[in-house]
C-alpha atoms as a PDB file:
ATOM      1  CA  MET A   1      56.484 128.437 135.275  1.00  0.00           C
ATOM      2  CA  ALA A   2      54.633 131.353 136.391  1.00  0.00           C
ATOM      3  CA  GLU A   3      51.145 132.292 136.182  1.00  0.00           C
ATOM      4  CA  GLY A   4      51.109 133.925 133.896  1.00  0.00           C
ATOM      5  CA  GLY A   5      49.717 132.221 130.897  1.00  0.00           C
ATOM      6  CA  GLN A   6      51.251 129.056 128.733  1.00  0.00           C
ATOM      7  CA  PHE A   7      53.782 130.880 127.654  1.00  0.00           C
ATOM      8  CA  ALA A   8      55.566 132.338 130.908  1.00  0.00           C
ATOM      9  CA  SER A   9      58.597 131.874 132.073  1.00  0.00           C
ATOM     10  CA  ALA A  10      59.325 131.912 136.335  1.00  0.00           C
ATOM     11  CA  SER A  11      61.199 135.364 136.031  1.00  0.00           C
ATOM     12  CA  LEU A  12      62.351 138.227 133.708  1.00  0.00           C
ATOM     13  CA  THR A  13      65.793 137.447 134.139  1.00  0.00           C
ATOM     14  CA  ARG A  14      65.034 133.939 132.850  1.00  0.00           C
ATOM     15  CA  HIS A  15      62.550 135.187 129.889  1.00  0.00           C
ATOM     16  CA  LEU A  16      65.219 138.459 128.196  1.00  0.00           C
ATOM     17  CA  ALA A  17      68.357 136.092 128.604  1.00  0.00           C
ATOM     18  CA  ARG A  18      66.382 132.692 126.355  1.00  0.00           C
ATOM     19  CA  GLY A  19      66.243 136.034 124.576  1.00  0.00           C
ATOM     20  CA  VAL A  20      69.276 137.385 123.948  1.00  0.00           C
ATOM     21  CA  ILE A  21      70.532 133.214 122.864  1.00  0.00           C
ATOM     22  CA  GLY A  22      67.261 132.828 121.050  1.00  0.00           C
ATOM     23  CA  PHE A  23      67.767 135.796 118.391  1.00  0.00           C
ATOM     24  CA  GLY A  24      71.977 136.032 119.399  1.00  0.00           C
ATOM     25  CA  GLY A  25      71.721 132.362 117.811  1.00  0.00           C
ATOM     26  CA  ILE A  26      70.011 133.430 114.477  1.00  0.00           C
ATOM     27  CA  ALA A  27      71.837 137.251 114.047  1.00  0.00           C
ATOM     28  CA  GLY A  28      74.809 135.301 114.474  1.00  0.00           C
ATOM     29  CA  GLY A  29      74.079 132.215 112.319  1.00  0.00           C
ATOM     30  CA  MET A  30      73.632 134.710 109.683  1.00  0.00           C
ATOM     31  CA  ALA A  31      76.251 136.739 110.130  1.00  0.00           C
ATOM     32  CA  LEU A  32      78.712 134.129 110.527  1.00  0.00           C
ATOM     33  CA  ILE A  33      77.961 132.796 106.862  1.00  0.00           C
ATOM     34  CA  PRO A  34      80.634 134.721 104.787  1.00  0.00           C
ATOM     35  CA  VAL A  35      83.591 134.133 108.085  1.00  0.00           C
ATOM     36  CA  VAL A  36      83.171 130.460 108.380  1.00  0.00           C
ATOM     37  CA  GLY A  37      80.278 129.118 105.611  1.00  0.00           C
ATOM     38  CA  ILE A  38      77.548 126.714 105.929  1.00  0.00           C
ATOM     39  CA  ALA A  39      78.876 126.163 109.297  1.00  0.00           C
ATOM     40  CA  GLY A  40      78.055 129.662 110.658  1.00  0.00           C
ATOM     41  CA  LEU A  41      74.359 128.570 110.380  1.00  0.00           C
ATOM     42  CA  LEU A  42      74.993 125.779 113.012  1.00  0.00           C
ATOM     43  CA  LEU A  43      74.238 128.605 116.181  1.00  0.00           C
ATOM     44  CA  VAL A  44      70.708 128.529 114.088  1.00  0.00           C
ATOM     45  CA  PRO A  45      69.525 125.637 116.224  1.00  0.00           C
ATOM     46  CA  VAL A  46      70.389 127.006 119.313  1.00  0.00           C
ATOM     47  CA  GLY A  47      68.342 130.322 118.845  1.00  0.00           C
ATOM     48  CA  MET A  48      65.054 128.306 117.668  1.00  0.00           C
ATOM     49  CA  VAL A  49      66.122 126.138 121.013  1.00  0.00           C
ATOM     50  CA  ALA A  50      66.666 128.854 123.360  1.00  0.00           C
ATOM     51  CA  LEU A  51      63.462 130.239 121.790  1.00  0.00           C
ATOM     52  CA  ARG A  52      61.327 126.906 122.522  1.00  0.00           C
ATOM     53  CA  GLY A  53      60.845 127.102 118.515  1.00  0.00           C
ATOM     54  CA  CYS A  54      59.097 130.118 117.690  1.00  0.00           C
ATOM     55  CA  PRO A  55      60.386 133.882 117.839  1.00  0.00           C
ATOM     56  CA  MET A  56      56.773 135.436 118.579  1.00  0.00           C
ATOM     57  CA  CYS A  57      56.169 132.636 120.968  1.00  0.00           C
ATOM     58  CA  TRP A  58      59.025 133.929 123.173  1.00  0.00           C
ATOM     59  CA  THR A  59      57.199 138.063 122.770  1.00  0.00           C
ATOM     60  CA  MET A  60      53.689 136.887 123.592  1.00  0.00           C
ATOM     61  CA  GLY A  61      55.916 135.134 127.225  1.00  0.00           C
ATOM     62  CA  LEU A  62      57.328 138.469 127.705  1.00  0.00           C
ATOM     63  CA  VAL A  63      54.418 139.718 126.910  1.00  0.00           C
ATOM     64  CA  GLN A  64      53.069 137.270 129.732  1.00  0.00           C
ATOM     65  CA  THR A  65      55.990 137.005 131.727  1.00  0.00           C
ATOM     66  CA  LEU A  66      55.655 141.564 132.436  1.00  0.00           C
ATOM     67  CA  SER A  67      51.636 140.757 133.698  1.00  0.00           C
ATOM     68  CA  ALA A  68      52.378 138.362 135.695  1.00  0.00           C
ATOM     69  CA  GLY A  69      50.532 139.414 139.550  1.00  0.00           C
ATOM     70  CA  ARG A  70      49.139 142.670 137.492  1.00  0.00           C
ATOM     71  CA  VAL A  71      46.157 141.543 135.735  1.00  0.00           C
ATOM     72  CA  ARG A  72      43.994 138.612 136.663  1.00  0.00           C
ATOM     73  CA  ARG A  73      41.053 137.421 134.545  1.00  0.00           C
ATOM     74  CA  GLU A  74      38.370 137.412 136.718  1.00  0.00           C
ATOM     75  CA  CYS A  75      34.975 134.445 135.435  1.00  0.00           C
ATOM     76  CA  VAL A  76      31.578 135.751 136.857  1.00  0.00           C
ATOM     77  CA  ASP A  77      28.041 133.826 135.936  1.00  0.00           C
ATOM     78  CA  GLY A  78      29.783 133.164 132.415  1.00  0.00           C
ATOM     79  CA  ARG A  79      31.180 136.883 132.315  1.00  0.00           C
ATOM     80  CA  CYS A  80      34.859 137.416 131.933  1.00  0.00           C
ATOM     81  CA  GLU A  81      37.069 140.729 133.047  1.00  0.00           C
ATOM     82  CA  LEU A  82      40.700 141.812 133.683  1.00  0.00           C
ATOM     83  CA  ARG A  83      41.079 143.206 136.204  1.00  0.00           C
ATOM     84  CA  LEU A  84      43.772 144.850 138.437  1.00  0.00           C
ATOM     85  CA  PRO A  85      44.746 144.208 141.981  1.00  0.00           C
ATOM     86  CA  GLY A  86      43.030 146.314 144.116  1.00  0.00           C
ATOM     87  CA  GLY A  87      41.057 148.603 141.625  1.00  0.00           C
ATOM     88  CA  ASP A  88      37.434 148.387 142.149  1.00  0.00           C
ATOM     89  CA  SER A  89      36.477 147.461 137.958  1.00  0.00           C
END
């Protein structure tokens, strides 16, 4: 897992692939109901597993994956700040 946070993935490609499978499974399951009936809903759990159960958590993980290595939290004497690599502030 990337150091960016608890929702981040090891790579952006892997995270986006999970999103395509997840959101595709959910949308596909709903869209296939008229064609194959209630059996189309079998894709919804596949999508939720790919998103690790939470579409919003996947979105937060995307932001963490994108910012990994770019923004660091630095705490000194009980005061925490966000710092950019090579930046003074």
